PDB file of C-alpha atoms and ligand atoms in Angstrom:
ATOM      1  CA  MET A   2      43.460 -42.286 -16.439  1.00  0.00           C
ATOM      2  CA  SER A   3      41.561 -41.528 -19.606  1.00  0.00           C
ATOM      3  CA  ILE A   4      42.979 -41.245 -23.093  1.00  0.00           C
ATOM      4  CA  LEU A   5      42.672 -38.611 -25.797  1.00  0.00           C
ATOM      5  CA  ARG A   6      43.455 -40.195 -29.122  1.00  0.00           C
ATOM      6  CA  LEU A   7      44.150 -37.990 -32.122  1.00  0.00           C
ATOM      7  CA  THR A   8      46.244 -37.867 -35.258  1.00  0.00           C
ATOM      8  CA  GLN A   9      49.598 -36.148 -35.417  1.00  0.00           C
ATOM      9  CA  ALA A  10      48.075 -33.760 -38.001  1.00  0.00           C
ATOM     10  CA  ILE A  11      45.314 -32.578 -35.643  1.00  0.00           C
ATOM     11  CA  TYR A  12      47.785 -32.283 -32.785  1.00  0.00           C
ATOM     12  CA  ASP A  13      50.040 -30.129 -34.959  1.00  0.00           C
ATOM     13  CA  GLN A  14      47.060 -28.042 -36.100  1.00  0.00           C
ATOM     14  CA  ILE A  15      46.060 -27.246 -32.497  1.00  0.00           C
ATOM     15  CA  ARG A  16      49.608 -26.226 -31.613  1.00  0.00           C
ATOM     16  CA  ALA A  17      50.057 -24.149 -34.782  1.00  0.00           C
ATOM     17  CA  HIS A  18      46.838 -22.256 -34.000  1.00  0.00           C
ATOM     18  CA  GLY A  19      48.340 -21.195 -30.667  1.00  0.00           C
ATOM     19  CA  GLU A  20      51.420 -19.894 -32.448  1.00  0.00           C
ATOM     20  CA  GLN A  21      49.294 -17.965 -34.976  1.00  0.00           C
ATOM     21  CA  THR A  22      47.296 -16.087 -32.332  1.00  0.00           C
ATOM     22  CA  TYR A  23      50.242 -15.450 -29.990  1.00  0.00           C
ATOM     23  CA  PRO A  24      50.431 -13.349 -27.796  1.00  0.00           C
ATOM     24  CA  HIS A  25      46.673 -13.927 -27.582  1.00  0.00           C
ATOM     25  CA  GLU A  26      44.983 -17.166 -26.715  1.00  0.00           C
ATOM     26  CA  CYS A  27      43.555 -19.344 -29.433  1.00  0.00           C
ATOM     27  CA  CYS A  28      40.573 -21.593 -28.904  1.00  0.00           C
ATOM     28  CA  GLY A  29      38.590 -24.211 -30.714  1.00  0.00           C
ATOM     29  CA  ALA A  30      36.491 -27.330 -30.443  1.00  0.00           C
ATOM     30  CA  LEU A  31      37.400 -30.984 -30.865  1.00  0.00           C
ATOM     31  CA  LEU A  32      35.022 -33.360 -32.631  1.00  0.00           C
ATOM     32  CA  GLY A  33      35.089 -37.113 -32.369  1.00  0.00           C
ATOM     33  CA  HIS A  34      33.506 -40.228 -30.966  1.00  0.00           C
ATOM     34  CA  SER A  35      33.652 -41.551 -27.469  1.00  0.00           C
ATOM     35  CA  MET A  36      35.408 -44.869 -27.107  1.00  0.00           C
ATOM     36  CA  GLN A  37      36.314 -47.066 -24.195  1.00  0.00           C
ATOM     37  CA  GLY A  38      38.429 -44.962 -21.842  1.00  0.00           C
ATOM     38  CA  GLY A  39      38.244 -41.640 -23.639  1.00  0.00           C
ATOM     39  CA  TRP A  40      37.755 -39.780 -26.880  1.00  0.00           C
ATOM     40  CA  HIS A  41      38.871 -40.414 -30.411  1.00  0.00           C
ATOM     41  CA  VAL A  42      39.225 -36.972 -31.985  1.00  0.00           C
ATOM     42  CA  VAL A  43      38.816 -36.754 -35.749  1.00  0.00           C
ATOM     43  CA  ALA A  44      38.681 -32.979 -36.282  1.00  0.00           C
ATOM     44  CA  ALA A  45      39.709 -29.724 -34.610  1.00  0.00           C
ATOM     45  CA  ILE A  46      37.567 -26.683 -35.423  1.00  0.00           C
ATOM     46  CA  PRO A  47      39.284 -23.329 -34.841  1.00  0.00           C
ATOM     47  CA  ALA A  48      37.010 -20.708 -33.280  1.00  0.00           C
ATOM     48  CA  GLY A  49      37.298 -16.984 -32.870  1.00  0.00           C
ATOM     49  CA  ASN A  50      38.220 -15.849 -29.376  1.00  0.00           C
ATOM     50  CA  THR A  51      35.401 -13.492 -28.386  1.00  0.00           C
ATOM     51  CA  ARG A  52      37.135 -12.181 -25.298  1.00  0.00           C
ATOM     52  CA  THR A  53      38.355  -8.715 -26.136  1.00  0.00           C
ATOM     53  CA  ASP A  54      38.874  -7.575 -22.561  1.00  0.00           C
ATOM     54  CA  SER A  55      41.707  -9.941 -21.815  1.00  0.00           C
ATOM     55  CA  ALA A  56      42.394 -12.134 -24.829  1.00  0.00           C
ATOM     56  CA  HIS A  57      45.834 -13.098 -23.557  1.00  0.00           C
ATOM     57  CA  ASN A  58      44.571 -15.092 -20.612  1.00  0.00           C
ATOM     58  CA  ARG A  59      40.900 -15.719 -21.303  1.00  0.00           C
ATOM     59  CA  TYR A  60      39.130 -17.541 -24.031  1.00  0.00           C
ATOM     60  CA  GLN A  61      35.539 -18.032 -24.989  1.00  0.00           C
ATOM     61  CA  ILE A  62      33.800 -19.498 -27.981  1.00  0.00           C
ATOM     62  CA  ALA A  63      30.739 -17.456 -28.940  1.00  0.00           C
ATOM     63  CA  PRO A  64      27.546 -19.357 -28.045  1.00  0.00           C
ATOM     64  CA  LEU A  65      26.226 -19.028 -31.585  1.00  0.00           C
ATOM     65  CA  GLU A  66      29.469 -20.355 -33.045  1.00  0.00           C
ATOM     66  CA  LEU A  67      29.341 -23.284 -30.635  1.00  0.00           C
ATOM     67  CA  VAL A  68      25.789 -24.121 -31.695  1.00  0.00           C
ATOM     68  CA  LYS A  69      26.952 -24.132 -35.312  1.00  0.00           C
ATOM     69  CA  ILE A  70      29.919 -26.365 -34.519  1.00  0.00           C
ATOM     70  CA  GLU A  71      27.694 -28.747 -32.589  1.00  0.00           C
ATOM     71  CA  ARG A  72      25.145 -28.933 -35.410  1.00  0.00           C
ATOM     72  CA  GLU A  73      27.888 -29.642 -37.926  1.00  0.00           C
ATOM     73  CA  ALA A  74      29.315 -32.349 -35.677  1.00  0.00           C
ATOM     74  CA  ARG A  75      25.920 -34.045 -35.344  1.00  0.00           C
ATOM     75  CA  SER A  76      25.386 -33.997 -39.108  1.00  0.00           C
ATOM     76  CA  GLN A  77      28.626 -35.940 -39.466  1.00  0.00           C
ATOM     77  CA  GLY A  78      27.708 -38.375 -36.720  1.00  0.00           C
ATOM     78  CA  LEU A  79      30.258 -36.852 -34.342  1.00  0.00           C
ATOM     79  CA  ASP A  80      30.111 -35.386 -30.868  1.00  0.00           C
ATOM     80  CA  ILE A  81      31.942 -32.517 -29.242  1.00  0.00           C
ATOM     81  CA  ALA A  82      34.854 -34.328 -27.638  1.00  0.00           C
ATOM     82  CA  GLY A  83      36.258 -31.249 -26.000  1.00  0.00           C
ATOM     83  CA  PHE A  84      37.923 -27.899 -26.431  1.00  0.00           C
ATOM     84  CA  TYR A  85      41.408 -26.563 -26.814  1.00  0.00           C
ATOM     85  CA  HIS A  86      43.077 -23.275 -26.035  1.00  0.00           C
ATOM     86  CA  SER A  87      46.554 -21.879 -25.576  1.00  0.00           C
ATOM     87  CA  HIS A  88      48.405 -20.312 -22.671  1.00  0.00           C
ATOM     88  CA  PRO A  89      50.763 -17.643 -24.029  1.00  0.00           C
ATOM     89  CA  ASP A  90      53.875 -17.664 -21.823  1.00  0.00           C
ATOM     90  CA  HIS A  91      52.110 -19.703 -19.143  1.00  0.00           C
ATOM     91  CA  PRO A  92      52.361 -23.408 -18.302  1.00  0.00           C
ATOM     92  CA  ALA A  93      49.994 -25.925 -19.876  1.00  0.00           C
ATOM     93  CA  GLN A  94      48.015 -26.267 -16.654  1.00  0.00           C
ATOM     94  CA  TRP A  95      44.403 -25.291 -16.128  1.00  0.00           C
ATOM     95  CA  SER A  96      43.676 -22.049 -14.323  1.00  0.00           C
ATOM     96  CA  GLN A  97      40.886 -21.310 -11.846  1.00  0.00           C
ATOM     97  CA  THR A  98      39.113 -19.449 -14.650  1.00  0.00           C
ATOM     98  CA  ASP A  99      39.451 -22.461 -16.965  1.00  0.00           C
ATOM     99  CA  PHE A 100      37.922 -24.633 -14.275  1.00  0.00           C
ATOM    100  CA  ALA A 101      35.101 -22.219 -13.469  1.00  0.00           C
ATOM    101  CA  GLU A 102      34.186 -21.922 -17.152  1.00  0.00           C
ATOM    102  CA  ALA A 103      34.395 -25.645 -17.947  1.00  0.00           C
ATOM    103  CA  HIS A 104      30.902 -27.156 -18.000  1.00  0.00           C
ATOM    104  CA  TRP A 105      31.106 -30.023 -20.475  1.00  0.00           C
ATOM    105  CA  LEU A 106      31.301 -32.997 -18.128  1.00  0.00           C
ATOM    106  CA  GLY A 107      33.099 -35.921 -19.718  1.00  0.00           C
ATOM    107  CA  CYS A 108      34.838 -33.741 -22.286  1.00  0.00           C
ATOM    108  CA  SER A 109      38.548 -33.134 -22.776  1.00  0.00           C
ATOM    109  CA  TYR A 110      40.208 -29.755 -22.350  1.00  0.00           C
ATOM    110  CA  VAL A 111      43.498 -29.437 -24.189  1.00  0.00           C
ATOM    111  CA  ILE A 112      45.917 -26.679 -23.201  1.00  0.00           C
ATOM    112  CA  THR A 113      49.092 -25.744 -25.068  1.00  0.00           C
ATOM    113  CA  GLU A 114      51.779 -23.564 -23.596  1.00  0.00           C
ATOM    114  CA  VAL A 115      53.105 -21.128 -26.204  1.00  0.00           C
ATOM    115  CA  ALA A 116      56.456 -19.767 -25.058  1.00  0.00           C
ATOM    116  CA  ASN A 117      57.853 -16.803 -26.989  1.00  0.00           C
ATOM    117  CA  GLY A 118      55.568 -17.624 -29.885  1.00  0.00           C
ATOM    118  CA  LYS A 119      56.563 -21.296 -30.039  1.00  0.00           C
ATOM    119  CA  ALA A 120      54.250 -24.139 -29.005  1.00  0.00           C
ATOM    120  CA  ALA A 121      55.788 -25.949 -26.013  1.00  0.00           C
ATOM    121  CA  VAL A 122      54.014 -28.438 -23.745  1.00  0.00           C
ATOM    122  CA  THR A 123      50.514 -29.672 -24.592  1.00  0.00           C
ATOM    123  CA  ASN A 124      48.408 -31.318 -21.887  1.00  0.00           C
ATOM    124  CA  SER A 125      44.887 -32.643 -21.842  1.00  0.00           C
ATOM    125  CA  PHE A 126      42.484 -32.668 -18.903  1.00  0.00           C
ATOM    126  CA  HIS A 127      39.334 -34.721 -18.664  1.00  0.00           C
ATOM    127  CA  LEU A 128      36.427 -32.978 -16.909  1.00  0.00           C
ATOM    128  CA  ALA A 129      35.338 -35.757 -14.583  1.00  0.00           C
ATOM    129  CA  GLY A 130      32.408 -35.937 -12.177  1.00  0.00           C
ATOM    130  CA  ALA A 131      28.686 -36.461 -12.563  1.00  0.00           C
ATOM    131  CA  SER A 132      27.561 -32.915 -11.773  1.00  0.00           C
ATOM    132  CA  GLU A 133      28.749 -29.303 -11.759  1.00  0.00           C
ATOM    133  CA  GLU A 134      29.219 -29.562  -7.971  1.00  0.00           C
ATOM    134  CA  GLU A 135      31.551 -32.525  -8.135  1.00  0.00           C
ATOM    135  CA  LYS A 136      33.361 -31.740 -11.384  1.00  0.00           C
ATOM    136  CA  ARG A 137      37.140 -31.952 -11.407  1.00  0.00           C
ATOM    137  CA  PHE A 138      39.949 -31.912 -13.939  1.00  0.00           C
ATOM    138  CA  GLU A 139      42.005 -35.073 -14.293  1.00  0.00           C
ATOM    139  CA  GLN A 140      45.072 -35.085 -16.491  1.00  0.00           C
ATOM    140  CA  GLU A 141      44.817 -37.649 -19.268  1.00  0.00           C
ATOM    141  CA  THR A 142      47.163 -39.293 -21.717  1.00  0.00           C
ATOM    142  CA  ILE A 143      47.420 -37.947 -25.253  1.00  0.00           C
ATOM    143  CA  VAL A 144      47.937 -40.769 -27.725  1.00  0.00           C
ATOM    144  CA  LEU A 145      49.056 -39.802 -31.220  1.00  0.00           C
ATOM    145  CA  GLU A 146      48.302 -41.980 -34.190  1.00  0.00           C
ATOM    146  CA  GLU A 147      49.517 -41.852 -37.775  1.00  0.00           C
TER     147      GLU A 147
HETATM  148 ZN1   ZN B 203      43.462 -21.402 -19.786  1.00  0.00          ZN
END
């Protein structure tokens, strides 16, 4: 099982973002470095949810925004460690849509359930597999540090 290591402050930031956008989904990117067994996240970058058709159960970071985030990460010597989004009034489990739209092999996908406007369970899933054909989500352990 892989590990997603992040500070309590970043963890709280991700969860608070989900509460702010409720009843819509929030989304953002996670920046960090890869380490043995997973990612060490050092920043969470909130992004605008570009889905206007169904913003309560879909999320998407605009391609241009993602390019900007990636460039900024590189300039700081960081990589995109993964992405986060919220599930308003739905469990913190990936959906078929989440899986279909996940293409960053080796990255972490963090999902927070927001129940009645309050952040509940947060889970992280590692997108494992060497190719799009064999990709799969594996739940990973979130380790909080000071
Ligand atoms: Zn989702």
